[in-house]
C-alpha cells in the first residue's frame, strides 16, 4: 500500500515535469497503479518500483523546455496531447463554421435584403458575444487559470481565452458584413457585385475566419469548464 508521503513524492515528481494538472492527475493514477503492480508482482520496494516506472516514462516526460515562458512545450508527451486536442477542437469548429456558411447561403437565397441583413448581423454577433457570455458566467472558474498562473491547469485554457484577442476585430467585421450584406447576397444570387469581387470575398473570408476562431474558443471553453471540475480537488497540493 502506497503511503501519503509516497503519493506526495509521486505528485512532486510529476509537477517537476510541468505537466498540465488535468493530465498530471491521469498520469499520477498510472504511476500509482504501475508501482502497486510492480510491488505486488516483483516484490519490489516503493523506491525500486518508483524508479522503474520513472524509467518507463522517461522518454515521454523528458523536459525539453528551453527557459521560455511557454510552459506548454515541456516534453514530447504533452506536445502530442496538445496537438491532438487542437486538431479535435479545430475539426469541430470547422464543422460549425461550414454549417454557418450553409445557413448564410440558404438565407441569402430565400430572404429579402432586410431580413438577410439582420439575420447575418444576429448570427455573427452571437458567435462573437457568446464566448464572452460563457466567460462572465464562469468567471471564477476561468480566474483559476490566472490564480495558478505558474501551472497549466488544462491544455484547453489557451483556446478558452482566444476570443478576447479577436473580439474587437470580430465586431468590426460583423459591422462591415452588415453594411455590405446587399452585395454579398447579390454575389450569392448571381455571382456578380457592384464592388470588386476580391473585396467582398475578403470580407466573407475574414468574417468566417473570425467565426471559426470564435467556435474554437467556445469549444475550448466547454472542455476547460469540464476539466477544471476534475482539477479543483488537486489544487490544494499546489
mmCIF file of C-alpha atoms in Angstrom:
data_model
loop_
_atom_site.group_PDB
_atom_site.id
_atom_site.type_symbol
_atom_site.label_atom_id
_atom_site.label_comp_id
_atom_site.label_asym_id
_atom_site.label_seq_id
_atom_site.Cartn_x
_atom_site.Cartn_y
_atom_site.Cartn_z
ATOM 1 C CA UNK A 1 0.000 0.000 0.000
ATOM 2 C CA UNK A 2 1.397 3.381 -1.020
ATOM 3 C CA UNK A 3 1.568 5.865 1.852
ATOM 4 C CA UNK A 4 0.511 9.524 1.747
ATOM 5 C CA UNK A 5 4.145 10.584 1.849
ATOM 6 C CA UNK A 6 4.905 8.374 -1.150
ATOM 7 C CA UNK A 7 1.906 9.792 -3.014
ATOM 8 C CA UNK A 8 3.291 13.276 -2.356
ATOM 9 C CA UNK A 9 6.647 12.167 -3.738
ATOM 10 C CA UNK A 10 4.971 10.964 -6.935
ATOM 11 C CA UNK A 11 2.976 14.197 -7.294
ATOM 12 C CA UNK A 12 6.048 16.365 -6.748
ATOM 13 C CA UNK A 13 7.976 14.391 -9.353
ATOM 14 C CA UNK A 14 5.213 14.847 -11.937
ATOM 15 C CA UNK A 15 4.843 18.539 -11.069
ATOM 16 C CA UNK A 16 8.549 18.963 -11.765
ATOM 17 C CA UNK A 17 7.819 17.745 -15.298
ATOM 18 C CA UNK A 18 5.484 20.737 -15.780
ATOM 19 C CA UNK A 19 2.542 18.573 -16.733
ATOM 20 C CA UNK A 20 -0.841 20.281 -17.091
ATOM 21 C CA UNK A 21 -2.739 19.420 -13.929
ATOM 22 C CA UNK A 22 -5.610 17.539 -15.595
ATOM 23 C CA UNK A 23 -3.096 15.339 -17.416
ATOM 24 C CA UNK A 24 -0.909 15.055 -14.318
ATOM 25 C CA UNK A 25 -3.883 13.569 -12.440
ATOM 26 C CA UNK A 26 -4.284 10.863 -15.084
ATOM 27 C CA UNK A 27 -0.537 10.149 -15.279
ATOM 28 C CA UNK A 28 -0.393 10.089 -11.467
ATOM 29 C CA UNK A 29 -3.045 7.345 -11.463
ATOM 30 C CA UNK A 30 -0.971 5.370 -13.971
ATOM 31 C CA UNK A 31 2.152 5.783 -11.830
ATOM 32 C CA UNK A 32 0.362 4.599 -8.682
ATOM 33 C CA UNK A 33 -1.185 1.633 -10.495
ATOM 34 C CA UNK A 34 2.115 0.579 -12.095
ATOM 35 C CA UNK A 35 4.019 0.944 -8.823
ATOM 36 C CA UNK A 36 1.428 -1.164 -6.988
ATOM 37 C CA UNK A 37 1.622 -3.834 -9.700
ATOM 38 C CA UNK A 38 5.427 -3.949 -9.557
ATOM 39 C CA UNK A 39 5.458 -4.163 -5.755
ATOM 40 C CA UNK A 40 2.962 -6.999 -5.848
ATOM 41 C CA UNK A 41 4.280 -8.957 -8.831
ATOM 42 C CA UNK A 42 8.032 -8.446 -8.447
ATOM 43 C CA UNK A 43 8.178 -7.892 -4.695
ATOM 44 C CA UNK A 44 9.925 -4.533 -5.100
ATOM 45 C CA UNK A 45 10.182 -1.739 -2.563
ATOM 46 C CA UNK A 46 8.428 1.540 -3.301
ATOM 47 C CA UNK A 47 11.715 3.223 -4.218
ATOM 48 C CA UNK A 48 12.674 0.424 -6.624
ATOM 49 C CA UNK A 49 9.233 0.324 -8.242
ATOM 50 C CA UNK A 50 9.080 4.117 -8.494
ATOM 51 C CA UNK A 51 12.451 4.267 -10.234
ATOM 52 C CA UNK A 52 11.388 1.554 -12.659
ATOM 53 C CA UNK A 53 8.154 3.379 -13.539
ATOM 54 C CA UNK A 54 10.048 6.664 -13.968
ATOM 55 C CA UNK A 55 12.390 4.885 -16.347
ATOM 56 C CA UNK A 56 9.419 3.530 -18.342
ATOM 57 C CA UNK A 57 8.075 7.088 -18.725
ATOM 58 C CA UNK A 58 11.487 8.719 -19.155
ATOM 59 C CA UNK A 59 11.299 9.344 -22.886
ATOM 60 C CA UNK A 60 7.785 10.778 -22.802
ATOM 61 C CA UNK A 61 8.397 13.037 -19.806
ATOM 62 C CA UNK A 62 11.914 14.242 -20.611
ATOM 63 C CA UNK A 63 11.879 18.018 -20.346
ATOM 64 C CA UNK A 64 12.715 19.978 -23.461
ATOM 65 C CA UNK A 65 11.678 23.371 -22.107
ATOM 66 C CA UNK A 66 14.338 25.892 -23.071
ATOM 67 C CA UNK A 67 13.562 28.528 -20.465
ATOM 68 C CA UNK A 68 10.855 30.385 -22.398
ATOM 69 C CA UNK A 69 7.619 31.381 -20.714
ATOM 70 C CA UNK A 70 5.672 28.872 -22.844
ATOM 71 C CA UNK A 71 5.165 26.164 -20.259
ATOM 72 C CA UNK A 72 3.162 24.100 -22.741
ATOM 73 C CA UNK A 73 6.259 22.974 -24.624
ATOM 74 C CA UNK A 74 7.626 20.751 -21.899
ATOM 75 C CA UNK A 75 8.037 17.267 -23.312
ATOM 76 C CA UNK A 76 7.058 15.057 -26.266
ATOM 77 C CA UNK A 77 4.104 13.575 -24.392
ATOM 78 C CA UNK A 78 2.466 16.958 -23.748
ATOM 79 C CA UNK A 79 3.213 18.244 -27.243
ATOM 80 C CA UNK A 80 1.490 15.198 -28.749
ATOM 81 C CA UNK A 81 -1.542 15.577 -26.494
ATOM 82 C CA UNK A 82 -1.769 19.321 -27.146
ATOM 83 C CA UNK A 83 -1.594 18.796 -30.916
ATOM 84 C CA UNK A 84 -4.266 16.107 -30.778
ATOM 85 C CA UNK A 85 -6.612 18.299 -28.714
ATOM 86 C CA UNK A 86 -6.066 21.292 -31.005
ATOM 87 C CA UNK A 87 -6.854 19.197 -34.096
ATOM 88 C CA UNK A 88 -10.013 17.798 -32.482
ATOM 89 C CA UNK A 89 -11.221 21.277 -31.498
ATOM 90 C CA UNK A 90 -10.358 22.698 -34.918
ATOM 91 C CA UNK A 91 -12.275 19.949 -36.706
ATOM 92 C CA UNK A 92 -15.326 20.577 -34.516
ATOM 93 C CA UNK A 93 -15.059 24.342 -35.048
ATOM 94 C CA UNK A 94 -14.747 23.803 -38.811
ATOM 95 C CA UNK A 95 -17.957 21.766 -38.876
ATOM 96 C CA UNK A 96 -19.864 24.566 -37.140
ATOM 97 C CA UNK A 97 -18.325 27.131 -39.496
ATOM 98 C CA UNK A 98 -19.377 25.099 -42.544
ATOM 99 C CA UNK A 99 -22.883 24.934 -41.075
ATOM 100 C CA UNK A 100 -22.787 28.728 -40.697
ATOM 101 C CA UNK A 101 -21.736 29.141 -44.349
ATOM 102 C CA UNK A 102 -24.621 26.902 -45.393
ATOM 103 C CA UNK A 103 -27.105 28.939 -43.346
ATOM 104 C CA UNK A 104 -25.811 32.209 -44.831
ATOM 105 C CA UNK A 105 -26.125 30.872 -48.390
ATOM 106 C CA UNK A 106 -29.629 29.487 -47.785
ATOM 107 C CA UNK A 107 -30.787 32.690 -46.090
ATOM 108 C CA UNK A 108 -29.396 34.759 -48.997
ATOM 109 C CA UNK A 109 -31.453 32.698 -51.404
ATOM 110 C CA UNK A 110 -34.763 32.715 -49.515
ATOM 111 C CA UNK A 111 -34.826 36.014 -47.594
ATOM 112 C CA UNK A 112 -35.249 39.553 -48.831
ATOM 113 C CA UNK A 113 -32.468 42.099 -48.350
ATOM 114 C CA UNK A 114 -33.553 43.411 -44.960
ATOM 115 C CA UNK A 115 -34.184 40.011 -43.390
ATOM 116 C CA UNK A 116 -30.884 38.681 -44.772
ATOM 117 C CA UNK A 117 -29.034 41.734 -43.447
ATOM 118 C CA UNK A 118 -30.325 41.317 -39.886
ATOM 119 C CA UNK A 119 -30.082 37.542 -39.978
ATOM 120 C CA UNK A 120 -26.360 37.857 -40.726
ATOM 121 C CA UNK A 121 -25.950 40.543 -38.069
ATOM 122 C CA UNK A 122 -27.549 38.425 -35.334
ATOM 123 C CA UNK A 123 -25.708 35.282 -36.468
ATOM 124 C CA UNK A 124 -22.193 36.728 -36.450
ATOM 125 C CA UNK A 125 -22.874 38.923 -33.432
ATOM 126 C CA UNK A 126 -23.983 35.926 -31.385
ATOM 127 C CA UNK A 127 -20.830 33.983 -32.298
ATOM 128 C CA UNK A 128 -18.693 36.953 -31.227
ATOM 129 C CA UNK A 129 -20.524 37.644 -27.971
ATOM 130 C CA UNK A 130 -21.310 34.109 -26.797
ATOM 131 C CA UNK A 131 -17.731 33.279 -25.661
ATOM 132 C CA UNK A 132 -17.788 36.480 -23.593
ATOM 133 C CA UNK A 133 -21.085 35.381 -22.023
ATOM 134 C CA UNK A 134 -19.615 31.970 -21.142
ATOM 135 C CA UNK A 135 -16.522 33.661 -19.702
ATOM 136 C CA UNK A 136 -18.566 36.004 -17.490
ATOM 137 C CA UNK A 137 -20.937 33.237 -16.369
ATOM 138 C CA UNK A 138 -17.989 31.018 -15.334
ATOM 139 C CA UNK A 139 -15.685 33.846 -14.282
ATOM 140 C CA UNK A 140 -14.484 32.181 -11.050
ATOM 141 C CA UNK A 141 -13.502 29.012 -12.912
ATOM 142 C CA UNK A 142 -11.576 30.947 -15.552
ATOM 143 C CA UNK A 143 -9.872 33.015 -12.850
ATOM 144 C CA UNK A 144 -8.291 29.825 -11.514
ATOM 145 C CA UNK A 145 -6.035 29.806 -14.568
ATOM 146 C CA UNK A 146 -4.786 33.265 -13.585
ATOM 147 C CA UNK A 147 -4.579 32.462 -9.868
ATOM 148 C CA UNK A 148 -2.405 29.423 -10.558
ATOM 149 C CA UNK A 149 -0.503 31.061 -13.391
ATOM 150 C CA UNK A 150 2.666 29.104 -12.550
ATOM 151 C CA UNK A 151 0.886 25.967 -13.690
ATOM 152 C CA UNK A 152 -1.111 24.856 -16.701
ATOM 153 C CA UNK A 153 -4.391 23.605 -15.277
ATOM 154 C CA UNK A 154 -5.578 22.144 -18.588
ATOM 155 C CA UNK A 155 -4.398 22.363 -22.186
ATOM 156 C CA UNK A 156 -7.801 23.792 -23.113
ATOM 157 C CA UNK A 157 -7.203 27.030 -21.236
ATOM 158 C CA UNK A 158 -5.214 28.668 -24.050
ATOM 159 C CA UNK A 159 -8.080 28.323 -26.512
ATOM 160 C CA UNK A 160 -10.584 29.408 -23.868
ATOM 161 C CA UNK A 161 -9.167 32.936 -23.778
ATOM 162 C CA UNK A 162 -8.585 33.165 -27.530
ATOM 163 C CA UNK A 163 -11.823 35.091 -28.123
ATOM 164 C CA UNK A 164 -10.537 38.034 -26.054
ATOM 165 C CA UNK A 165 -7.872 38.756 -28.656
ATOM 166 C CA UNK A 166 -10.282 38.849 -31.596
ATOM 167 C CA UNK A 167 -13.444 40.275 -30.011
ATOM 168 C CA UNK A 168 -12.909 43.841 -31.282
ATOM 169 C CA UNK A 169 -11.920 42.620 -34.742
ATOM 170 C CA UNK A 170 -14.927 40.272 -34.894
ATOM 171 C CA UNK A 171 -17.314 43.117 -34.107
ATOM 172 C CA UNK A 172 -15.678 45.294 -36.791
ATOM 173 C CA UNK A 173 -16.037 42.573 -39.437
ATOM 174 C CA UNK A 174 -19.620 41.915 -38.359
ATOM 175 C CA UNK A 175 -20.423 45.607 -38.814
ATOM 176 C CA UNK A 176 -18.766 45.651 -42.259
ATOM 177 C CA UNK A 177 -20.597 42.474 -43.276
ATOM 178 C CA UNK A 178 -23.845 44.160 -42.229
ATOM 179 C CA UNK A 179 -23.051 47.209 -44.381
ATOM 180 C CA UNK A 180 -22.117 45.119 -47.427
ATOM 181 C CA UNK A 181 -24.709 42.357 -46.977
ATOM 182 C CA UNK A 182 -26.596 43.519 -50.114
ATOM 183 C CA UNK A 183 -23.505 42.902 -52.213
ATOM 184 C CA UNK A 184 -22.859 39.566 -50.526
ATOM 185 C CA UNK A 185 -26.426 38.482 -51.285
ATOM 186 C CA UNK A 186 -26.109 39.673 -54.874
ATOM 187 C CA UNK A 187 -22.869 37.695 -55.246
ATOM 188 C CA UNK A 188 -24.538 34.533 -53.927
ATOM 189 C CA UNK A 189 -27.542 35.003 -56.227
ATOM 190 C CA UNK A 190 -25.826 35.893 -59.480
ATOM 191 C CA UNK A 191 -22.090 35.720 -58.981
ATOM 192 C CA UNK A 192 -21.905 39.458 -59.626
ATOM 193 C CA UNK A 193 -21.359 42.509 -57.418
ATOM 194 C CA UNK A 194 -21.085 46.284 -57.875
ATOM 195 C CA UNK A 195 -17.840 46.241 -55.901
ATOM 196 C CA UNK A 196 -14.585 44.419 -56.596
ATOM 197 C CA UNK A 197 -15.287 40.748 -56.073
ATOM 198 C CA UNK A 198 -11.970 40.307 -54.255
ATOM 199 C CA UNK A 199 -13.024 42.934 -51.712
ATOM 200 C CA UNK A 200 -16.299 41.152 -50.975
ATOM 201 C CA UNK A 201 -14.624 37.736 -50.882
ATOM 202 C CA UNK A 202 -12.005 39.004 -48.423
ATOM 203 C CA UNK A 203 -14.792 40.344 -46.235
ATOM 204 C CA UNK A 204 -16.579 36.981 -46.309
ATOM 205 C CA UNK A 205 -13.387 35.006 -45.667
ATOM 206 C CA UNK A 206 -12.341 37.334 -42.841
ATOM 207 C CA UNK A 207 -15.733 37.151 -41.147
ATOM 208 C CA UNK A 208 -15.874 33.365 -41.395
ATOM 209 C CA UNK A 209 -12.271 33.000 -40.184
ATOM 210 C CA UNK A 210 -13.116 35.013 -37.085
ATOM 211 C CA UNK A 211 -16.247 32.884 -36.681
ATOM 212 C CA UNK A 212 -14.048 29.774 -36.850
ATOM 213 C CA UNK A 213 -11.829 31.170 -34.089
ATOM 214 C CA UNK A 214 -14.897 32.017 -32.002
ATOM 215 C CA UNK A 215 -16.199 28.459 -32.363
ATOM 216 C CA UNK A 216 -12.745 27.118 -31.453
ATOM 217 C CA UNK A 217 -12.802 29.272 -28.327
ATOM 218 C CA UNK A 218 -16.339 28.190 -27.381
ATOM 219 C CA UNK A 219 -15.395 24.509 -27.730
ATOM 220 C CA UNK A 220 -12.216 25.073 -25.697
ATOM 221 C CA UNK A 221 -14.227 26.881 -23.007
ATOM 222 C CA UNK A 222 -16.690 23.990 -22.757
ATOM 223 C CA UNK A 223 -13.877 21.484 -22.324
ATOM 224 C CA UNK A 224 -11.995 23.779 -19.933
ATOM 225 C CA UNK A 225 -15.046 24.019 -17.641
ATOM 226 C CA UNK A 226 -15.404 20.224 -17.685
ATOM 227 C CA UNK A 227 -11.724 19.626 -16.934
ATOM 228 C CA UNK A 228 -11.489 22.302 -14.253
ATOM 229 C CA UNK A 229 -14.016 20.365 -12.148
ATOM 230 C CA UNK A 230 -11.606 17.442 -12.209
ATOM 231 C CA UNK A 231 -8.674 19.693 -11.347
ATOM 232 C CA UNK A 232 -10.241 21.606 -8.424
ATOM 233 C CA UNK A 233 -9.674 18.909 -5.728
ATOM 234 C CA UNK A 234 -5.997 18.710 -6.746
ATOM 235 C CA UNK A 235 -5.336 22.427 -6.338
ATOM 236 C CA UNK A 236 -4.774 22.026 -2.574
ATOM 237 C CA UNK A 237 -1.492 20.325 -3.402
ATOM 238 C CA UNK A 238 -0.113 23.260 -5.406
#
